[in-house]
Every structure is written in C-alpha cells, then in structure tokens.
Amino acid sequence: MIVETDAIDAQLTMLDVEVPSWAYGNSGTRFKVFAQAGVPRDPFEKVADAAMVHRMTGSAGSVAIHIPWDKVDDYAKLSRFAHDEGVRIGTVNSNTFQDDDYMLGSVTHPEAAVRRKATEHLLECVDIMDATGSRDLKLWFADGTNYPGQDDFRSRQDRLFDVLHEVYDRLGDDQRMVLEYKLFEPAFYSTDVPDWGVSYAHCLKLGPKAKVVVDTGHHAPGTNIEFIVAFLLREGKLGAFDFNSRFYADDDLMVGAADPFQLFRIMHEVVKADAIDPASGVAFMLDQCHNIEPKIPAQIRSIMNVQESVAKAALVDQVALGAAQLAGDVLEANSIIMDAFNCDVRDAVAQWRETRGAQADPVAAYRGSGYAERIVGERVGGTQMGWGA
Ligand code: PSV
Ligand code: MN
C-alpha cells in the first residue's frame, strides 16, 4: 500500500494532544511511589517539562492542570509562563477524591454540607478557568458504594444532577464541562457515573456545554470503545478523550502500548468523522502516570503513538471502504482497514515532525538535548510534586 503523505500531513497538522501535568510528578501504585530525580517542585516546572514534549513532537500544545495539585497564587502568571514556553494551559481537572469528607462520596454524598463543599470546589475550578482562559472543566467523581444497601442509587443520581446543574449554570459562554465515567474503583459495588450512558444522559439533560469524556482505561475488558466513540460523535456529545493503556484495570500506561490496534480503531472513527480538527470540539488528552519509566520521554513516546495511529487512520481508503460495505463485501472491507493498520507510517510521521520544526526522532533528540541532566542538576531542594494520595 502506498503511504499517502498528503493525507497524513493534513490530519497531523490539525492534531493537538493535551498532556497532563500530573504525568511529570511522582506517582505509583497503592503499594509504592518511586521518586525520580529531576521531578518538578511546582506547576511551573511541570509546564516547562510539558513544553519540552511539545518541542520534540510538535503535537502537544497544551497542558492540563489538576486542582488542588496545581494550585498557584497567580494563574495569569502560570498562563503567561506557559505561553512563553510555547504551550497553553488547557483543561482544568477537579479533584473531589482526596479529602476525608468524601469517604462516602462528594457530589452524591448523603450530607448536604459535603455536597456543598464539593460544589464550591467545582465552582472554584471554573474561576480558575476564567483566569487561565481554559475552555474545559473535566469532572471525574470517585463516588460510589461498596456494599449493597449502603445508599440509594436514585437519590445519588438526583444529588449528582443537582450539583452538575449548578456548576453548568456557572459556565461562561465559551466554557464547557466534560464528564468522565469509570466502571469501578475506588468504589467496588456501584459507581455513580459508571459508563458512557450515564454520563451521556446527564450531559443531554444539562445542555450543549456538557459532553462526555472517554478515558480509554475505564472500561471492562473487551469493550468495543470505538463503537462508543462513533455513537457519541454521531450525537455531537464526545467532549474529550483521556488516552492511556490498560492491561487489567485503570493502569494509566502509555497509550498505544497495550493495544495499538484498538487505538487505531478509535482514531479511524475520529478521522472518519473529521473530528481530529479542533473545530469538532473533541479534546485529545493523555491521562497517564509513569511509575517506573522516565516521565518526559514516556510522554513523548505516547504522543508519537497517537501521531502514528492518526497517520494510519488517515490512510484508510474511505471511498473503497464505503463501497465494500455497501456491497456487503465483508472480507474486502476488513482488508481495507487492515491494510492501513499494517502500513509503516513512522518515516512519514518523522518527516511531518521535521517540517513542523519538531524532531524526526523525538526520543533520541530528547536524550541528546541535555534537558534530563539539567533538571536533575537544577531541581534540588524543595518538595517534589506527586499525586499526593
Ligand atoms: C480517574 O481514574 C482519572 O482518570 C480521572 O481523569 C482523574 O482526574 C485522573 O484519573 C487523575 O487522577
Ligand atoms: Mn481520566
């Protein structure tokens, strides 16, 4: 199959993948957090690391922040710093999962005072969006129950909706809320937003500024994620992706590492819907943690994996595919998809990066840049950032 570089270039030129600030901090499992040398001590250093990922790859123009982990006194200053480094502050992620008050839930908690506290946090996140110029508020709730009978499912949905509604009303004209779902964890019996259907139902009721987030790690094994993506795109309700890889649960490994074919199938649906284009309103984000591997090159590798999957999706012969589908030619339709997936697009993507002023071989360029050695030397003293659990 001929590698059509024009088709690849057109998609990659539109592609913008947001990186998570928390990927640069220390992280681990519930068993152990392994600290790494050179890890940022404040959100500014996280942004500097994110900017390095963008310089190497050319596709990572914004960095998501997580509140309160990334609280600063002056958000306008953080935005200016990001701008000077060549990136933007993107999505503001809320955190209603690390406070003792939230043991039985946050926005669904039986006590009104706890729900109020969670609501105030979400409203504060919107204030921060005003200061950073961010468009999206990302909501993920750890709410759920561990035991049958522990709480009433329907009352919890009512409480959830009331809070979402109040926060929705506070959004500015150009702001949105994106609601993430997750099958399980930390609650094990029931989760209050367990799947795309629950998220979609709330978003539909809230209005056009509410959209669904698909975190690729938040599904049962074997779930057909590309079908969910196709459905939400069709309904205009796909707000964002949190990309990562999973083998078993919410593993937060590098996207494209566990199942590159799944990532390609997802990107095929996105490309087919012309939704790589930022005008589509779909935000592409990584939501990953690097526990045993160096963080910055792991982010670089992840962006490269997304670039390569988009490039392969760009090669799908849509016209031939449509004809084969209409003709009921099952084998031909399948082989058209597989031809694109099996293409080696690495040279074409490297060339695109080079013409964009990024690096043909971003990991090697990063290794040769001296950045890793510099931050290890400079970031001495202070407290390394982490997910603070
Ligand atoms: C939850 O597992 C999640 O995917 C949400 O996006 C959080 O905001 C993120 O991880 C970081 O904890
Ligand atoms: Mn996520």
mmCIF file of C-alpha atoms and ligand atoms in Angstrom:
data_model
loop_
_atom_site.group_PDB
_atom_site.id
_atom_site.type_symbol
_atom_site.label_atom_id
_atom_site.label_comp_id
_atom_site.label_asym_id
_atom_site.label_seq_id
_atom_site.Cartn_x
_atom_site.Cartn_y
_atom_site.Cartn_z
ATOM 1 C CA MET A 1 0.000 0.000 0.000
ATOM 2 C CA ILE A 2 1.266 3.485 -0.895
ATOM 3 C CA VAL A 3 1.788 5.774 2.071
ATOM 4 C CA GLU A 4 -0.135 8.923 1.094
ATOM 5 C CA THR A 5 1.869 11.556 2.906
ATOM 6 C CA ASP A 6 -0.585 14.359 1.999
ATOM 7 C CA ALA A 7 -3.412 12.598 3.812
ATOM 8 C CA ILE A 8 -1.167 12.007 6.823
ATOM 9 C CA ASP A 9 0.115 15.591 6.879
ATOM 10 C CA ALA A 10 -3.404 17.015 6.707
ATOM 11 C CA GLN A 11 -4.505 15.069 9.805
ATOM 12 C CA LEU A 12 -1.308 15.597 11.791
ATOM 13 C CA THR A 13 -1.338 19.319 11.150
ATOM 14 C CA MET A 14 -4.717 19.504 12.906
ATOM 15 C CA LEU A 15 -3.806 17.167 15.745
ATOM 16 C CA ASP A 16 -3.312 18.703 19.190
ATOM 17 C CA VAL A 17 -2.927 16.411 22.187
ATOM 18 C CA GLU A 18 -3.049 17.800 25.697
ATOM 19 C CA VAL A 19 -0.605 16.404 28.233
ATOM 20 C CA PRO A 20 -1.459 16.005 31.930
ATOM 21 C CA SER A 21 0.573 17.989 34.462
ATOM 22 C CA TRP A 22 0.403 15.020 36.823
ATOM 23 C CA ALA A 23 2.371 12.827 34.408
ATOM 24 C CA TYR A 24 5.510 14.787 35.328
ATOM 25 C CA GLY A 25 5.095 14.358 39.080
ATOM 26 C CA ASN A 26 5.911 11.313 41.155
ATOM 27 C CA SER A 27 3.305 8.577 41.035
ATOM 28 C CA GLY A 28 2.939 4.934 41.805
ATOM 29 C CA THR A 29 0.521 2.299 42.871
ATOM 30 C CA ARG A 30 -1.122 1.934 46.238
ATOM 31 C CA PHE A 31 1.904 -0.157 47.137
ATOM 32 C CA LYS A 32 4.716 2.305 46.459
ATOM 33 C CA VAL A 33 5.540 5.631 44.870
ATOM 34 C CA PHE A 34 9.047 5.624 43.404
ATOM 35 C CA ALA A 35 10.514 9.128 43.449
ATOM 36 C CA GLN A 36 12.573 10.133 40.411
ATOM 37 C CA ALA A 37 15.378 12.702 40.269
ATOM 38 C CA GLY A 38 14.531 15.949 38.460
ATOM 39 C CA VAL A 39 10.779 15.793 39.105
ATOM 40 C CA PRO A 40 9.075 19.235 39.193
ATOM 41 C CA ARG A 41 8.658 21.014 42.516
ATOM 42 C CA ASP A 42 5.872 23.309 41.319
ATOM 43 C CA PRO A 43 3.371 23.655 38.449
ATOM 44 C CA PHE A 44 5.738 25.961 36.555
ATOM 45 C CA GLU A 45 8.333 23.216 36.309
ATOM 46 C CA LYS A 46 5.623 20.804 35.166
ATOM 47 C CA VAL A 47 4.678 23.229 32.397
ATOM 48 C CA ALA A 48 8.345 23.518 31.398
ATOM 49 C CA ASP A 49 8.521 19.710 31.040
ATOM 50 C CA ALA A 50 5.301 19.669 29.038
ATOM 51 C CA ALA A 51 6.717 22.345 26.725
ATOM 52 C CA MET A 52 9.731 20.127 26.108
ATOM 53 C CA VAL A 53 7.360 17.336 24.971
ATOM 54 C CA HIS A 54 5.765 19.785 22.536
ATOM 55 C CA ARG A 55 9.123 20.940 21.170
ATOM 56 C CA MET A 56 10.127 17.347 20.482
ATOM 57 C CA THR A 57 6.829 16.139 18.990
ATOM 58 C CA GLY A 58 5.022 19.211 17.574
ATOM 59 C CA SER A 59 1.607 17.894 18.676
ATOM 60 C CA ALA A 60 1.335 18.662 22.390
ATOM 61 C CA GLY A 61 0.367 22.316 22.531
ATOM 62 C CA SER A 62 -1.427 22.381 25.864
ATOM 63 C CA VAL A 63 -1.123 21.079 29.389
ATOM 64 C CA ALA A 64 -3.991 20.092 31.645
ATOM 65 C CA ILE A 65 -3.882 21.124 35.284
ATOM 66 C CA HIS A 66 -5.399 19.330 38.258
ATOM 67 C CA ILE A 67 -6.728 21.310 41.205
ATOM 68 C CA PRO A 68 -5.643 21.386 44.030
ATOM 69 C CA TRP A 69 -2.399 19.696 42.953
ATOM 70 C CA ASP A 70 -1.602 22.619 40.640
ATOM 71 C CA LYS A 71 -2.863 25.478 42.766
ATOM 72 C CA VAL A 72 -0.824 28.660 42.328
ATOM 73 C CA ASP A 73 -1.272 32.197 43.652
ATOM 74 C CA ASP A 74 -1.360 33.739 40.227
ATOM 75 C CA TYR A 75 -2.971 31.759 37.379
ATOM 76 C CA ALA A 76 -2.467 34.541 34.866
ATOM 77 C CA LYS A 77 1.257 34.262 35.604
ATOM 78 C CA LEU A 78 1.117 30.488 35.023
ATOM 79 C CA SER A 79 -0.648 31.085 31.701
ATOM 80 C CA ARG A 80 1.931 33.683 30.683
ATOM 81 C CA PHE A 81 4.723 31.293 31.615
ATOM 82 C CA ALA A 82 3.102 28.556 29.522
ATOM 83 C CA HIS A 83 2.763 30.962 26.608
ATOM 84 C CA ASP A 84 6.430 31.959 26.835
ATOM 85 C CA GLU A 85 7.348 28.279 26.805
ATOM 86 C CA GLY A 86 5.256 27.767 23.660
ATOM 87 C CA VAL A 87 2.256 25.960 25.168
ATOM 88 C CA ARG A 88 -1.131 26.793 26.762
ATOM 89 C CA ILE A 89 -2.899 25.874 29.967
ATOM 90 C CA GLY A 90 -5.714 23.582 28.908
ATOM 91 C CA THR A 91 -8.359 21.617 30.750
ATOM 92 C CA VAL A 92 -8.889 22.200 34.448
ATOM 93 C CA ASN A 93 -9.384 18.877 36.250
ATOM 94 C CA SER A 94 -11.283 18.867 39.511
ATOM 95 C CA ASN A 95 -10.455 16.692 42.483
ATOM 96 C CA THR A 96 -13.203 15.567 44.816
ATOM 97 C CA PHE A 97 -11.496 12.323 45.724
ATOM 98 C CA GLN A 98 -8.766 13.157 48.210
ATOM 99 C CA ASP A 99 -10.463 14.676 51.214
ATOM 100 C CA ASP A 100 -11.580 12.808 54.319
ATOM 101 C CA ASP A 101 -15.033 14.337 53.962
ATOM 102 C CA TYR A 102 -15.511 12.440 50.698
ATOM 103 C CA MET A 103 -15.285 8.949 52.178
ATOM 104 C CA LEU A 104 -18.952 8.264 51.327
ATOM 105 C CA GLY A 105 -18.978 10.390 48.200
ATOM 106 C CA SER A 106 -18.592 14.014 47.140
ATOM 107 C CA VAL A 107 -21.379 15.350 44.914
ATOM 108 C CA THR A 108 -23.547 12.344 45.770
ATOM 109 C CA HIS A 109 -22.787 12.319 49.493
ATOM 110 C CA PRO A 110 -25.880 11.898 51.698
ATOM 111 C CA GLU A 111 -24.962 15.054 53.685
ATOM 112 C CA ALA A 112 -25.758 18.399 52.102
ATOM 113 C CA ALA A 113 -22.735 20.069 53.733
ATOM 114 C CA VAL A 114 -20.339 17.690 51.992
ATOM 115 C CA ARG A 115 -22.082 18.185 48.666
ATOM 116 C CA ARG A 116 -21.774 21.950 49.195
ATOM 117 C CA LYS A 117 -18.049 21.623 49.810
ATOM 118 C CA ALA A 118 -17.623 19.595 46.606
ATOM 119 C CA THR A 119 -19.755 22.088 44.660
ATOM 120 C CA GLU A 120 -17.667 25.013 45.924
ATOM 121 C CA HIS A 121 -14.547 23.221 44.734
ATOM 122 C CA LEU A 122 -16.036 22.769 41.262
ATOM 123 C CA LEU A 123 -17.080 26.424 41.143
ATOM 124 C CA GLU A 124 -13.552 27.411 42.172
ATOM 125 C CA CYS A 125 -12.274 25.358 39.235
ATOM 126 C CA VAL A 126 -14.453 27.460 36.920
ATOM 127 C CA ASP A 127 -12.952 30.625 38.485
ATOM 128 C CA ILE A 128 -9.527 29.190 37.663
ATOM 129 C CA MET A 129 -10.657 28.520 34.088
ATOM 130 C CA ASP A 130 -11.589 32.201 33.846
ATOM 131 C CA ALA A 131 -8.079 33.152 34.953
ATOM 132 C CA THR A 132 -6.238 30.683 32.696
ATOM 133 C CA GLY A 133 -8.528 31.110 29.712
ATOM 134 C CA SER A 134 -9.298 27.381 29.752
ATOM 135 C CA ARG A 135 -12.317 26.065 27.912
ATOM 136 C CA ASP A 136 -12.978 22.782 29.685
ATOM 137 C CA LEU A 137 -13.736 21.661 33.215
ATOM 138 C CA LYS A 138 -13.092 17.943 33.497
ATOM 139 C CA LEU A 139 -15.165 16.119 36.063
ATOM 140 C CA TRP A 140 -14.409 12.700 37.377
ATOM 141 C CA PHE A 141 -16.150 11.526 40.520
ATOM 142 C CA ALA A 142 -14.818 8.738 42.697
ATOM 143 C CA ASP A 143 -18.335 8.465 44.123
ATOM 144 C CA GLY A 144 -19.969 5.099 44.578
ATOM 145 C CA THR A 145 -20.729 2.450 47.156
ATOM 146 C CA ASN A 146 -19.026 -0.699 48.356
ATOM 147 C CA TYR A 147 -21.956 -2.674 49.712
ATOM 148 C CA PRO A 148 -25.499 -3.465 48.613
ATOM 149 C CA GLY A 149 -27.891 -1.276 50.555
ATOM 150 C CA GLN A 150 -25.190 1.245 51.505
ATOM 151 C CA ASP A 151 -27.053 4.102 49.819
ATOM 152 C CA ASP A 152 -29.912 4.692 47.418
ATOM 153 C CA PHE A 153 -28.850 4.684 43.736
ATOM 154 C CA ARG A 154 -31.605 7.024 42.580
ATOM 155 C CA SER A 155 -31.086 9.585 45.346
ATOM 156 C CA ARG A 156 -27.405 9.667 44.478
ATOM 157 C CA GLN A 157 -28.260 10.374 40.820
ATOM 158 C CA ASP A 158 -30.564 13.212 41.939
ATOM 159 C CA ARG A 159 -27.814 14.738 44.081
ATOM 160 C CA LEU A 160 -25.284 14.351 41.259
ATOM 161 C CA PHE A 161 -27.549 16.093 38.787
ATOM 162 C CA ASP A 162 -28.291 18.992 41.141
ATOM 163 C CA VAL A 163 -24.581 19.710 41.575
ATOM 164 C CA LEU A 164 -23.827 19.337 37.871
ATOM 165 C CA HIS A 165 -26.668 21.703 37.116
ATOM 166 C CA GLU A 166 -25.402 24.385 39.475
ATOM 167 C CA VAL A 167 -21.907 24.182 38.008
ATOM 168 C CA TYR A 168 -23.261 24.105 34.450
ATOM 169 C CA ASP A 169 -25.094 27.367 35.108
ATOM 170 C CA ARG A 170 -21.846 28.988 36.250
ATOM 171 C CA LEU A 171 -20.019 28.182 32.970
ATOM 172 C CA GLY A 172 -19.227 31.062 30.642
ATOM 173 C CA ASP A 173 -20.445 31.123 27.053
ATOM 174 C CA ASP A 174 -17.240 29.582 25.735
ATOM 175 C CA GLN A 175 -16.733 27.134 28.552
ATOM 176 C CA ARG A 176 -17.790 23.500 28.815
ATOM 177 C CA MET A 177 -17.922 20.705 31.322
ATOM 178 C CA VAL A 178 -16.776 17.260 30.277
ATOM 179 C CA LEU A 179 -17.953 14.340 32.387
ATOM 180 C CA GLU A 180 -15.820 11.259 32.707
ATOM 181 C CA TYR A 181 -17.180 7.802 33.508
ATOM 182 C CA LYS A 182 -15.411 4.896 35.113
ATOM 183 C CA LEU A 183 -16.568 1.339 35.553
ATOM 184 C CA PHE A 184 -15.230 0.802 39.063
ATOM 185 C CA GLU A 185 -12.626 1.976 41.569
ATOM 186 C CA PRO A 186 -12.336 3.328 44.158
ATOM 187 C CA ALA A 187 -15.886 2.104 44.804
ATOM 188 C CA PHE A 188 -16.394 -1.568 44.013
ATOM 189 C CA TYR A 189 -20.128 -2.316 44.220
ATOM 190 C CA SER A 190 -21.591 0.695 42.414
ATOM 191 C CA THR A 191 -20.119 3.747 40.747
ATOM 192 C CA ASP A 192 -22.281 6.834 40.287
ATOM 193 C CA VAL A 193 -21.043 7.560 36.763
ATOM 194 C CA PRO A 194 -20.024 4.056 35.667
ATOM 195 C CA ASP A 195 -20.409 4.219 31.896
ATOM 196 C CA TRP A 196 -20.918 6.435 28.865
ATOM 197 C CA GLY A 197 -24.699 6.010 29.045
ATOM 198 C CA VAL A 198 -24.977 7.606 32.482
ATOM 199 C CA SER A 199 -22.595 10.389 31.522
ATOM 200 C CA TYR A 200 -24.455 10.926 28.245
ATOM 201 C CA ALA A 201 -27.863 11.046 29.953
ATOM 202 C CA HIS A 202 -26.703 13.729 32.384
ATOM 203 C CA CYS A 203 -24.948 15.704 29.652
ATOM 204 C CA LEU A 204 -28.008 15.579 27.429
ATOM 205 C CA LYS A 205 -30.190 16.924 30.207
ATOM 206 C CA LEU A 206 -27.681 19.626 31.128
ATOM 207 C CA GLY A 207 -27.333 21.060 27.641
ATOM 208 C CA PRO A 208 -24.863 21.715 24.825
ATOM 209 C CA LYS A 209 -21.999 22.776 27.078
ATOM 210 C CA ALA A 210 -21.862 19.339 28.724
ATOM 211 C CA LYS A 211 -20.092 16.481 26.942
ATOM 212 C CA VAL A 212 -18.794 13.006 27.638
ATOM 213 C CA VAL A 213 -15.151 12.077 28.280
ATOM 214 C CA VAL A 214 -13.944 8.686 27.106
ATOM 215 C CA ASP A 215 -10.991 7.565 29.238
ATOM 216 C CA THR A 216 -9.697 4.545 27.370
ATOM 217 C CA GLY A 217 -8.718 2.841 30.646
ATOM 218 C CA HIS A 218 -12.173 2.997 32.196
ATOM 219 C CA HIS A 219 -13.936 0.082 30.515
ATOM 220 C CA ALA A 220 -14.427 -3.601 31.087
ATOM 221 C CA PRO A 221 -12.013 -5.847 29.191
ATOM 222 C CA GLY A 222 -13.192 -6.419 25.645
ATOM 223 C CA THR A 223 -15.417 -3.331 25.480
ATOM 224 C CA ASN A 224 -15.765 -2.013 21.942
ATOM 225 C CA ILE A 225 -14.602 1.532 22.703
ATOM 226 C CA GLU A 226 -14.666 2.618 19.056
ATOM 227 C CA PHE A 227 -18.393 1.933 18.956
ATOM 228 C CA ILE A 228 -18.903 4.256 21.934
ATOM 229 C CA VAL A 229 -16.766 6.844 20.159
ATOM 230 C CA ALA A 230 -18.744 6.514 16.924
ATOM 231 C CA PHE A 231 -22.040 6.822 18.779
ATOM 232 C CA LEU A 232 -21.013 9.898 20.769
ATOM 233 C CA LEU A 233 -19.571 11.556 17.666
ATOM 234 C CA ARG A 234 -22.841 10.957 15.851
ATOM 235 C CA GLU A 235 -24.723 12.608 18.707
ATOM 236 C CA GLY A 236 -22.271 15.537 18.965
ATOM 237 C CA LYS A 237 -21.585 14.582 22.575
ATOM 238 C CA LEU A 238 -17.980 13.434 22.513
ATOM 239 C CA GLY A 239 -16.155 16.119 24.500
ATOM 240 C CA ALA A 240 -12.775 14.598 25.144
ATOM 241 C CA PHE A 241 -10.526 11.591 25.358
ATOM 242 C CA ASP A 242 -8.275 10.632 28.229
ATOM 243 C CA PHE A 243 -5.798 8.359 26.496
ATOM 244 C CA ASN A 244 -3.851 5.645 28.234
ATOM 245 C CA SER A 245 -3.368 1.888 28.051
ATOM 246 C CA ARG A 246 -4.683 -0.814 30.289
ATOM 247 C CA PHE A 247 -3.965 -4.480 30.675
ATOM 248 C CA TYR A 248 -6.196 -5.093 33.680
ATOM 249 C CA ALA A 249 -7.791 -2.008 35.261
ATOM 250 C CA ASP A 250 -7.097 1.730 35.296
ATOM 251 C CA ASP A 251 -3.425 1.064 34.606
ATOM 252 C CA ASP A 252 -2.607 4.525 33.171
ATOM 253 C CA LEU A 253 0.163 3.097 30.976
ATOM 254 C CA MET A 254 1.383 4.758 27.777
ATOM 255 C CA VAL A 255 -1.347 4.990 25.155
ATOM 256 C CA GLY A 256 -0.836 2.565 22.300
ATOM 257 C CA ALA A 257 1.441 0.358 24.400
ATOM 258 C CA ALA A 258 -1.056 -2.339 25.342
ATOM 259 C CA ASP A 259 -3.240 -2.386 22.252
ATOM 260 C CA PRO A 260 -2.130 -0.250 19.286
ATOM 261 C CA PHE A 261 -4.847 -1.802 17.142
ATOM 262 C CA GLN A 262 -7.546 -0.533 19.500
ATOM 263 C CA LEU A 263 -6.067 2.963 19.362
ATOM 264 C CA PHE A 264 -6.072 2.782 15.562
ATOM 265 C CA ARG A 265 -9.709 1.621 15.504
ATOM 266 C CA ILE A 266 -10.680 4.550 17.732
ATOM 267 C CA MET A 267 -8.759 7.006 15.571
ATOM 268 C CA HIS A 268 -10.347 5.564 12.456
ATOM 269 C CA GLU A 269 -13.766 6.570 13.804
ATOM 270 C CA VAL A 270 -12.445 10.013 14.732
ATOM 271 C CA VAL A 271 -10.819 10.632 11.352
ATOM 272 C CA LYS A 272 -13.924 9.372 9.549
ATOM 273 C CA ALA A 273 -15.978 11.967 11.447
ATOM 274 C CA ASP A 274 -13.473 14.766 10.624
ATOM 275 C CA ALA A 275 -13.001 15.149 14.339
ATOM 276 C CA ILE A 276 -9.215 15.488 14.565
ATOM 277 C CA ASP A 277 -9.985 19.061 13.537
ATOM 278 C CA PRO A 278 -10.123 21.176 16.739
ATOM 279 C CA ALA A 279 -13.282 22.779 15.311
ATOM 280 C CA SER A 280 -15.058 19.494 16.049
ATOM 281 C CA GLY A 281 -14.785 20.251 19.764
ATOM 282 C CA VAL A 282 -13.178 16.924 20.637
ATOM 283 C CA ALA A 283 -10.253 17.391 23.030
ATOM 284 C CA PHE A 284 -7.483 14.805 22.900
ATOM 285 C CA MET A 285 -5.680 14.335 26.172
ATOM 286 C CA LEU A 286 -3.302 11.909 27.759
ATOM 287 C CA ASP A 287 -4.197 10.775 31.271
ATOM 288 C CA GLN A 288 -1.189 8.743 32.286
ATOM 289 C CA CYS A 289 1.259 8.182 35.094
ATOM 290 C CA HIS A 290 4.813 6.968 34.651
ATOM 291 C CA ASN A 291 5.752 4.994 37.692
ATOM 292 C CA ILE A 292 8.831 3.037 36.616
ATOM 293 C CA GLU A 293 9.871 4.777 33.382
ATOM 294 C CA PRO A 294 11.309 8.301 32.943
ATOM 295 C CA LYS A 295 8.358 10.629 32.596
ATOM 296 C CA ILE A 296 9.216 13.117 29.842
ATOM 297 C CA PRO A 297 10.332 10.524 27.251
ATOM 298 C CA ALA A 298 7.297 8.416 28.185
ATOM 299 C CA GLN A 299 5.059 11.364 27.346
ATOM 300 C CA ILE A 300 6.992 11.881 24.117
ATOM 301 C CA ARG A 301 6.551 8.214 23.198
ATOM 302 C CA SER A 302 2.822 8.468 23.953
ATOM 303 C CA ILE A 303 2.370 11.470 21.674
ATOM 304 C CA MET A 304 4.267 9.601 18.949
ATOM 305 C CA ASN A 305 1.925 6.632 19.391
ATOM 306 C CA VAL A 306 -1.085 8.919 18.926
ATOM 307 C CA GLN A 307 0.525 10.533 15.867
ATOM 308 C CA GLU A 308 1.184 7.134 14.311
ATOM 309 C CA SER A 309 -2.326 5.866 14.938
ATOM 310 C CA VAL A 310 -3.794 9.031 13.396
ATOM 311 C CA ALA A 311 -1.477 8.646 10.402
ATOM 312 C CA LYS A 312 -2.624 5.051 9.887
ATOM 313 C CA ALA A 313 -6.250 6.099 10.204
ATOM 314 C CA ALA A 314 -5.598 8.789 7.577
ATOM 315 C CA LEU A 315 -4.559 6.031 5.160
ATOM 316 C CA VAL A 316 -7.850 4.149 5.288
ATOM 317 C CA ASP A 317 -9.357 4.322 1.806
ATOM 318 C CA GLN A 318 -12.745 5.656 2.883
ATOM 319 C CA VAL A 319 -14.254 5.529 -0.594
ATOM 320 C CA ALA A 320 -13.258 1.904 -1.174
ATOM 321 C CA LEU A 321 -14.352 1.032 2.352
ATOM 322 C CA GLY A 322 -17.772 2.582 1.833
ATOM 323 C CA ALA A 323 -18.178 0.716 -1.471
ATOM 324 C CA ALA A 324 -17.170 -2.605 0.095
ATOM 325 C CA GLN A 325 -19.571 -2.048 2.967
ATOM 326 C CA LEU A 326 -22.459 -1.235 0.637
ATOM 327 C CA ALA A 327 -21.670 -4.288 -1.452
ATOM 328 C CA GLY A 328 -21.654 -6.432 1.665
ATOM 329 C CA ASP A 329 -18.073 -7.460 0.879
ATOM 330 C CA VAL A 330 -17.026 -8.379 4.372
ATOM 331 C CA LEU A 331 -13.526 -9.578 3.539
ATOM 332 C CA GLU A 332 -12.702 -6.608 1.331
ATOM 333 C CA ALA A 333 -13.935 -4.113 3.942
ATOM 334 C CA ASN A 334 -11.862 -5.790 6.611
ATOM 335 C CA SER A 335 -8.767 -5.914 4.418
ATOM 336 C CA ILE A 336 -9.034 -2.180 3.663
ATOM 337 C CA ILE A 337 -8.900 -1.447 7.386
ATOM 338 C CA MET A 338 -6.056 -3.916 7.959
ATOM 339 C CA ASP A 339 -4.018 -2.530 5.043
ATOM 340 C CA ALA A 340 -3.966 0.872 6.685
ATOM 341 C CA PHE A 341 -3.180 -0.515 10.111
ATOM 342 C CA ASN A 342 -0.321 -2.612 8.787
ATOM 343 C CA CYS A 343 1.361 0.307 6.989
ATOM 344 C CA ASP A 344 4.621 1.522 8.450
ATOM 345 C CA VAL A 345 3.984 5.252 8.814
ATOM 346 C CA ARG A 346 6.967 6.041 11.006
ATOM 347 C CA ASP A 347 9.035 7.734 8.280
ATOM 348 C CA ALA A 348 6.106 9.817 7.071
ATOM 349 C CA VAL A 349 5.323 10.967 10.607
ATOM 350 C CA ALA A 350 9.001 11.718 11.277
ATOM 351 C CA GLN A 351 9.111 13.814 8.133
ATOM 352 C CA TRP A 352 5.985 15.711 9.163
ATOM 353 C CA ARG A 353 7.527 16.459 12.553
ATOM 354 C CA GLU A 354 10.696 17.737 10.938
ATOM 355 C CA THR A 355 8.874 20.085 8.581
ATOM 356 C CA ARG A 356 6.954 21.430 11.611
ATOM 357 C CA GLY A 357 10.169 22.310 13.437
ATOM 358 C CA ALA A 358 9.872 19.354 15.811
ATOM 359 C CA GLN A 359 12.114 16.301 15.844
ATOM 360 C CA ALA A 360 12.266 13.398 13.406
ATOM 361 C CA ASP A 361 13.324 11.121 16.274
ATOM 362 C CA PRO A 362 11.895 12.845 19.356
ATOM 363 C CA VAL A 363 13.109 10.363 21.971
ATOM 364 C CA ALA A 364 16.689 10.421 20.656
ATOM 365 C CA ALA A 365 16.558 14.216 20.367
ATOM 366 C CA TYR A 366 15.335 14.459 23.949
ATOM 367 C CA ARG A 367 18.113 12.170 25.137
ATOM 368 C CA GLY A 368 20.679 14.261 23.258
ATOM 369 C CA SER A 369 19.284 17.584 24.438
ATOM 370 C CA GLY A 370 20.801 17.532 27.916
ATOM 371 C CA TYR A 371 17.390 18.520 29.373
ATOM 372 C CA ALA A 372 17.164 15.460 31.639
ATOM 373 C CA GLU A 373 20.612 16.079 33.101
ATOM 374 C CA ARG A 374 19.874 19.786 33.505
ATOM 375 C CA ILE A 375 16.670 19.301 35.507
ATOM 376 C CA VAL A 376 18.317 16.673 37.707
ATOM 377 C CA GLY A 377 21.068 19.206 38.458
ATOM 378 C CA GLU A 378 18.776 22.188 38.910
ATOM 379 C CA ARG A 379 15.808 20.705 40.747
ATOM 380 C CA VAL A 380 17.492 20.178 44.042
ATOM 381 C CA GLY A 381 15.713 21.017 47.293
ATOM 382 C CA GLY A 382 12.034 21.802 47.648
ATOM 383 C CA THR A 383 9.335 19.172 47.600
ATOM 384 C CA GLN A 384 8.796 17.075 44.526
ATOM 385 C CA MET A 385 5.264 17.116 43.196
ATOM 386 C CA GLY A 386 3.149 13.983 43.183
ATOM 387 C CA TRP A 387 -0.424 12.875 43.216
ATOM 388 C CA GLY A 388 -0.480 13.368 46.956
ATOM 389 C CA ALA A 389 -2.601 10.397 47.972
HETATM 390 C C1 PSV B 1 -9.537 8.764 37.354
HETATM 391 O O1 PSV B 1 -9.093 7.472 37.309
HETATM 392 C C2 PSV B 1 -8.895 9.642 36.325
HETATM 393 O O2 PSV B 1 -8.944 9.008 35.070
HETATM 394 C C3 PSV B 1 -9.536 10.994 36.231
HETATM 395 O O3 PSV B 1 -9.381 11.538 34.946
HETATM 396 C C4 PSV B 1 -8.699 11.789 37.166
HETATM 397 O O4 PSV B 1 -8.888 13.144 37.052
HETATM 398 C C5 PSV B 1 -7.338 11.289 36.723
HETATM 399 O O5 PSV B 1 -7.539 9.883 36.640
HETATM 400 C C6 PSV B 1 -6.195 11.624 37.589
HETATM 401 O O6 PSV B 1 -6.365 11.092 38.880
HETATM 402 MN MN MN B 2 -9.077 10.072 33.208
#
